[in-house]
mmCIF file of C-alpha atoms in Angstrom:
data_model
loop_
_atom_site.group_PDB
_atom_site.id
_atom_site.type_symbol
_atom_site.label_atom_id
_atom_site.label_comp_id
_atom_site.label_asym_id
_atom_site.label_seq_id
_atom_site.Cartn_x
_atom_site.Cartn_y
_atom_site.Cartn_z
ATOM 1 C CA GLU A 1 49.220 6.386 72.577
ATOM 2 C CA ASP A 2 48.531 7.301 75.767
ATOM 3 C CA GLN A 3 48.953 2.730 77.812
ATOM 4 C CA VAL A 4 48.460 1.263 81.141
ATOM 5 C CA THR A 5 49.126 -1.853 81.011
ATOM 6 C CA GLN A 6 48.363 -3.938 84.090
ATOM 7 C CA SER A 7 49.946 -6.551 84.698
ATOM 8 C CA PRO A 8 49.388 -9.819 85.405
ATOM 9 C CA GLU A 9 45.839 -10.907 84.792
ATOM 10 C CA ALA A 10 44.915 -12.930 87.921
ATOM 11 C CA LEU A 11 47.122 -13.806 90.500
ATOM 12 C CA ARG A 12 46.463 -16.663 93.439
ATOM 13 C CA LEU A 13 48.337 -16.502 96.465
ATOM 14 C CA GLN A 14 48.485 -18.673 99.847
ATOM 15 C CA GLU A 15 47.597 -16.812 103.161
ATOM 16 C CA GLY A 16 50.907 -14.962 103.938
ATOM 17 C CA GLU A 17 52.866 -15.208 99.965
ATOM 18 C CA SER A 18 54.120 -11.785 99.374
ATOM 19 C CA SER A 19 54.197 -10.753 95.425
ATOM 20 C CA SER A 20 53.828 -7.487 93.341
ATOM 21 C CA LEU A 21 51.372 -6.915 90.549
ATOM 22 C CA ASN A 22 52.864 -4.438 88.003
ATOM 23 C CA CYS A 23 50.878 -1.427 86.248
ATOM 24 C CA SER A 24 53.332 0.040 83.294
ATOM 25 C CA TYR A 25 52.154 2.860 81.464
ATOM 26 C CA THR A 26 53.729 5.077 78.209
ATOM 27 C CA VAL A 27 51.574 8.341 78.474
ATOM 28 C CA SER A 28 53.222 12.345 78.637
ATOM 29 C CA GLY A 29 52.660 14.719 81.067
ATOM 30 C CA LEU A 30 51.971 12.619 83.852
ATOM 31 C CA ARG A 31 49.322 14.246 86.221
ATOM 32 C CA GLY A 32 49.388 11.460 89.123
ATOM 33 C CA LEU A 33 49.299 7.283 89.173
ATOM 34 C CA PHE A 34 46.305 5.451 91.280
ATOM 35 C CA TRP A 35 45.533 2.066 92.482
ATOM 36 C CA TYR A 36 42.210 1.775 94.035
ATOM 37 C CA ARG A 37 40.852 -1.907 95.063
ATOM 38 C CA GLN A 38 37.261 -3.060 94.282
ATOM 39 C CA ASP A 39 34.772 -5.780 95.362
ATOM 40 C CA PRO A 40 32.716 -7.757 92.962
ATOM 41 C CA GLY A 41 29.914 -5.963 92.133
ATOM 42 C CA LYS A 42 31.104 -2.881 93.820
ATOM 43 C CA GLY A 43 32.252 0.472 92.687
ATOM 44 C CA PRO A 44 36.334 0.865 92.921
ATOM 45 C CA GLU A 45 38.471 2.068 95.865
ATOM 46 C CA PHE A 46 40.913 4.896 95.933
ATOM 47 C CA LEU A 47 44.314 3.385 97.382
ATOM 48 C CA PHE A 48 46.268 5.749 97.118
ATOM 49 C CA THR A 49 48.057 8.504 94.506
ATOM 50 C CA LEU A 50 51.353 8.635 93.364
ATOM 51 C CA TYR A 51 53.299 11.763 91.726
ATOM 52 C CA SER A 52 56.365 11.616 90.931
ATOM 53 C CA ALA A 53 59.767 8.869 90.205
ATOM 54 C CA GLY A 54 60.533 7.435 93.573
ATOM 55 C CA GLU A 55 58.087 8.717 96.017
ATOM 56 C CA GLU A 56 56.455 5.248 98.476
ATOM 57 C CA LYS A 57 53.051 5.132 99.314
ATOM 58 C CA GLU A 58 51.889 2.645 102.755
ATOM 59 C CA LYS A 59 49.176 1.068 103.726
ATOM 60 C CA GLU A 60 48.332 -1.604 106.260
ATOM 61 C CA ARG A 61 49.747 -4.672 103.959
ATOM 62 C CA LEU A 62 49.694 -2.326 101.093
ATOM 63 C CA LYS A 63 52.406 -0.346 99.250
ATOM 64 C CA ALA A 64 52.591 1.116 96.285
ATOM 65 C CA THR A 65 56.042 2.679 94.460
ATOM 66 C CA LEU A 66 56.295 4.634 90.835
ATOM 67 C CA THR A 67 59.077 4.937 88.227
ATOM 68 C CA LYS A 68 59.586 6.319 85.447
ATOM 69 C CA LYS A 69 57.876 3.310 83.597
ATOM 70 C CA GLU A 70 55.503 1.479 85.993
ATOM 71 C CA SER A 71 54.322 1.488 89.811
ATOM 72 C CA PHE A 72 53.854 -1.985 92.045
ATOM 73 C CA LEU A 73 51.872 -2.507 94.297
ATOM 74 C CA HIS A 74 53.370 -4.997 96.397
ATOM 75 C CA ILE A 75 51.305 -6.944 99.171
ATOM 76 C CA THR A 76 52.773 -8.193 102.296
ATOM 77 C CA ALA A 77 51.967 -11.660 103.771
ATOM 78 C CA PRO A 78 47.774 -11.471 102.430
ATOM 79 C CA LYS A 79 45.116 -12.216 104.131
ATOM 80 C CA PRO A 80 41.932 -13.912 101.648
ATOM 81 C CA GLU A 81 40.095 -9.994 102.946
ATOM 82 C CA ASP A 82 42.585 -9.003 100.355
ATOM 83 C CA SER A 83 40.791 -10.997 97.566
ATOM 84 C CA ALA A 84 39.944 -8.352 94.703
ATOM 85 C CA THR A 85 40.722 -6.598 91.948
ATOM 86 C CA TYR A 86 43.424 -3.657 91.638
ATOM 87 C CA LEU A 87 43.053 -1.072 89.074
ATOM 88 C CA CYS A 88 45.645 1.027 88.787
ATOM 89 C CA ALA A 89 45.330 4.619 86.125
ATOM 90 C CA VAL A 90 46.862 7.281 85.669
ATOM 91 C CA GLN A 91 46.045 11.036 85.193
ATOM 92 C CA ALA A 92 48.062 12.345 82.302
ATOM 93 C CA VAL A 93 47.571 16.096 80.466
ATOM 94 C CA THR A 94 47.940 16.864 76.279
ATOM 95 C CA SER A 95 47.517 20.213 75.354
ATOM 96 C CA GLY A 96 45.187 20.986 78.139
ATOM 97 C CA THR A 97 43.494 18.573 78.095
ATOM 98 C CA TYR A 98 43.700 15.835 81.076
ATOM 99 C CA LYS A 99 42.910 11.605 80.498
ATOM 100 C CA TYR A 100 42.492 9.415 82.770
ATOM 101 C CA ILE A 101 43.461 5.657 81.546
ATOM 102 C CA PHE A 102 42.440 2.630 82.998
ATOM 103 C CA GLY A 103 44.401 -0.746 83.558
ATOM 104 C CA THR A 104 43.078 -3.551 83.420
ATOM 105 C CA GLY A 105 42.940 -4.674 86.131
ATOM 106 C CA THR A 106 44.662 -7.170 87.985
ATOM 107 C CA ARG A 107 42.125 -10.417 89.870
ATOM 108 C CA LEU A 108 43.889 -11.088 93.107
ATOM 109 C CA LYS A 109 42.434 -14.784 95.287
ATOM 110 C CA VAL A 110 43.846 -14.964 98.514
ATOM 111 C CA LEU A 111 43.760 -18.600 100.127
ATOM 112 C CA ALA A 112 43.315 -20.155 103.185
ATOM 113 C CA ASP B 1 30.413 12.814 103.977
ATOM 114 C CA THR B 2 32.181 10.947 102.709
ATOM 115 C CA GLU B 3 30.954 9.722 99.857
ATOM 116 C CA VAL B 4 29.364 9.093 96.480
ATOM 117 C CA THR B 5 25.958 7.889 96.965
ATOM 118 C CA GLN B 6 23.727 6.753 93.791
ATOM 119 C CA THR B 7 20.177 4.887 93.726
ATOM 120 C CA PRO B 8 18.352 2.434 92.989
ATOM 121 C CA LYS B 9 21.458 -0.201 93.577
ATOM 122 C CA HIS B 10 19.282 -2.867 90.649
ATOM 123 C CA LEU B 11 17.396 -1.584 87.860
ATOM 124 C CA VAL B 12 15.747 -3.990 85.428
ATOM 125 C CA MET B 13 14.025 -1.974 82.681
ATOM 126 C CA GLY B 14 12.462 -3.372 78.942
ATOM 127 C CA MET B 15 13.405 -2.226 75.845
ATOM 128 C CA THR B 16 11.011 0.760 75.654
ATOM 129 C CA ASN B 17 11.363 1.616 79.157
ATOM 130 C CA LYS B 18 12.378 5.321 80.403
ATOM 131 C CA LYS B 19 13.993 5.082 83.582
ATOM 132 C CA SER B 20 17.324 7.084 85.468
ATOM 133 C CA LEU B 21 19.527 7.271 87.402
ATOM 134 C CA LYS B 22 20.721 8.771 90.233
ATOM 135 C CA CYS B 23 23.645 10.240 92.241
ATOM 136 C CA GLU B 24 24.080 12.347 94.988
ATOM 137 C CA GLN B 25 28.012 13.913 96.321
ATOM 138 C CA HIS B 26 28.315 16.345 99.602
ATOM 139 C CA MET B 27 32.411 16.218 99.650
ATOM 140 C CA GLY B 28 32.130 19.938 97.869
ATOM 141 C CA HIS B 29 33.987 17.667 94.787
ATOM 142 C CA ARG B 30 33.798 19.664 91.140
ATOM 143 C CA ALA B 31 34.094 16.647 88.772
ATOM 144 C CA MET B 32 31.808 14.072 88.564
ATOM 145 C CA TYR B 33 31.516 11.370 85.937
ATOM 146 C CA TRP B 34 29.150 8.497 84.666
ATOM 147 C CA TYR B 35 31.286 4.984 84.052
ATOM 148 C CA LYS B 36 29.692 2.309 82.355
ATOM 149 C CA GLN B 37 31.587 -0.758 83.005
ATOM 150 C CA LYS B 38 31.060 -4.782 81.962
ATOM 151 C CA ALA B 39 32.591 -7.628 83.712
ATOM 152 C CA LYS B 40 36.269 -8.551 83.731
ATOM 153 C CA LYS B 41 36.709 -5.157 82.233
ATOM 154 C CA PRO B 42 37.596 -1.653 82.755
ATOM 155 C CA PRO B 43 35.883 1.571 83.977
ATOM 156 C CA GLU B 44 34.796 2.742 80.604
ATOM 157 C CA LEU B 45 34.590 6.733 80.896
ATOM 158 C CA MET B 46 31.313 7.788 79.712
ATOM 159 C CA PHE B 47 30.404 11.410 80.114
ATOM 160 C CA VAL B 48 31.956 14.334 82.524
ATOM 161 C CA TYR B 49 30.585 17.603 84.268
ATOM 162 C CA SER B 50 32.820 20.385 85.337
ATOM 163 C CA TYR B 51 31.460 22.915 87.366
ATOM 164 C CA GLU B 52 28.377 21.620 86.346
ATOM 165 C CA LYS B 53 28.798 20.898 83.018
ATOM 166 C CA LEU B 54 29.250 18.685 80.023
ATOM 167 C CA SER B 55 32.806 18.657 79.602
ATOM 168 C CA ILE B 56 33.571 15.074 77.562
ATOM 169 C CA ASN B 57 31.238 13.269 76.394
ATOM 170 C CA GLU B 58 32.833 10.164 74.859
ATOM 171 C CA SER B 59 29.810 9.384 72.011
ATOM 172 C CA VAL B 60 28.140 7.601 74.067
ATOM 173 C CA PRO B 61 24.687 6.530 72.404
ATOM 174 C CA SER B 62 22.017 9.696 72.310
ATOM 175 C CA ARG B 63 19.753 7.173 74.740
ATOM 176 C CA PHE B 64 21.363 8.252 77.113
ATOM 177 C CA SER B 65 21.898 11.486 78.377
ATOM 178 C CA PRO B 66 23.593 12.573 80.916
ATOM 179 C CA GLU B 67 21.783 15.836 83.352
ATOM 180 C CA CYS B 68 24.168 17.628 86.253
ATOM 181 C CA PRO B 69 21.202 20.046 88.069
ATOM 182 C CA ASN B 70 23.628 21.645 90.224
ATOM 183 C CA SER B 71 27.141 20.344 92.375
ATOM 184 C CA SER B 72 25.907 17.684 94.232
ATOM 185 C CA LEU B 73 23.666 16.080 91.502
ATOM 186 C CA LEU B 74 23.931 13.825 88.610
ATOM 187 C CA ASN B 75 21.494 11.980 86.794
ATOM 188 C CA LEU B 76 22.198 9.327 84.527
ATOM 189 C CA HIS B 77 18.639 8.686 81.999
ATOM 190 C CA LEU B 78 17.690 6.036 79.993
ATOM 191 C CA HIS B 79 15.454 5.525 76.856
ATOM 192 C CA ALA B 80 15.046 3.151 74.718
ATOM 193 C CA LEU B 81 18.272 0.563 75.503
ATOM 194 C CA GLN B 82 19.202 -2.533 74.231
ATOM 195 C CA PRO B 83 20.281 -5.958 76.027
ATOM 196 C CA GLU B 84 24.654 -5.256 74.802
ATOM 197 C CA ASP B 85 23.984 -1.647 78.045
ATOM 198 C CA SER B 86 23.539 -4.272 80.637
ATOM 199 C CA ALA B 87 25.814 -3.630 82.589
ATOM 200 C CA LEU B 88 27.423 -1.798 85.954
ATOM 201 C CA TYR B 89 27.039 2.719 85.577
ATOM 202 C CA LEU B 90 29.131 3.933 88.244
ATOM 203 C CA CYS B 91 29.163 7.333 88.752
ATOM 204 C CA ALA B 92 32.442 9.280 90.590
ATOM 205 C CA SER B 93 33.584 12.377 91.855
ATOM 206 C CA SER B 94 36.918 14.389 92.378
ATOM 207 C CA LEU B 95 38.182 17.693 93.675
ATOM 208 C CA ASN B 96 38.325 18.576 89.950
ATOM 209 C CA THR B 97 38.950 17.049 86.548
ATOM 210 C CA GLY B 98 42.962 17.791 86.964
ATOM 211 C CA GLY B 99 45.523 18.162 89.206
ATOM 212 C CA GLY B 100 45.428 14.520 90.450
ATOM 213 C CA PHE B 101 43.338 13.828 92.574
ATOM 214 C CA GLY B 102 41.629 10.528 93.164
ATOM 215 C CA TYR B 103 38.344 9.543 91.997
ATOM 216 C CA THR B 104 36.081 8.035 94.682
ATOM 217 C CA PHE B 105 33.310 6.231 93.398
ATOM 218 C CA GLY B 106 29.427 5.170 94.391
ATOM 219 C CA SER B 107 28.430 1.472 94.777
ATOM 220 C CA GLY B 108 27.239 1.160 91.138
ATOM 221 C CA THR B 109 23.848 0.077 89.568
ATOM 222 C CA ARG B 110 23.605 -2.655 88.434
ATOM 223 C CA LEU B 111 21.251 -2.589 85.499
ATOM 224 C CA THR B 112 19.959 -5.203 83.568
ATOM 225 C CA VAL B 113 17.897 -4.399 80.217
ATOM 226 C CA VAL B 114 15.592 -7.246 79.109
#
């Protein structure tokens, strides 16, 4: 069964304390892995798309990487404004049907 | 224009009311989606429209009725809802349903059923 799992469920960091969020997936026919940021009461905001193992994408303090089984979102020297829920999603195709599967998210809190 | 606009932002409705949620995008995206999100949970897919045709209905109760009047607009008609339907309703769009494209989400409608 296609599955996307994120860990940890919640993470508290001090400002400047770098860390990584994990997104593990078991799907067939991966078409892309996506990272989103979601602030409370708002819709998810698209961050990155990764298509193949070994690919990396960067944006400000965020860097996303992809292997054949998981993706990491590295946060370097985070600031309080980085506090949000980070969602990953996987698009897979099975028998010609596309599926878009969200993970359960990591709630990040960065303390000043 | 790189936005998905949802109205209203907040909605309180009684269980006997009929209301509609609206979603609009002008990015030329041909796939549009309705998601439901409960607190501390990921978005849950409800409906997918591809080229203005309903392509996926994730076994959603008939008290939710989607409509796609044209390629830029998506509505969700609500009737006889239950309190457990209270949630954040998100509209999203993408270039199409395949091909590994990210979604652009609206800010959502916070729905409370009383």
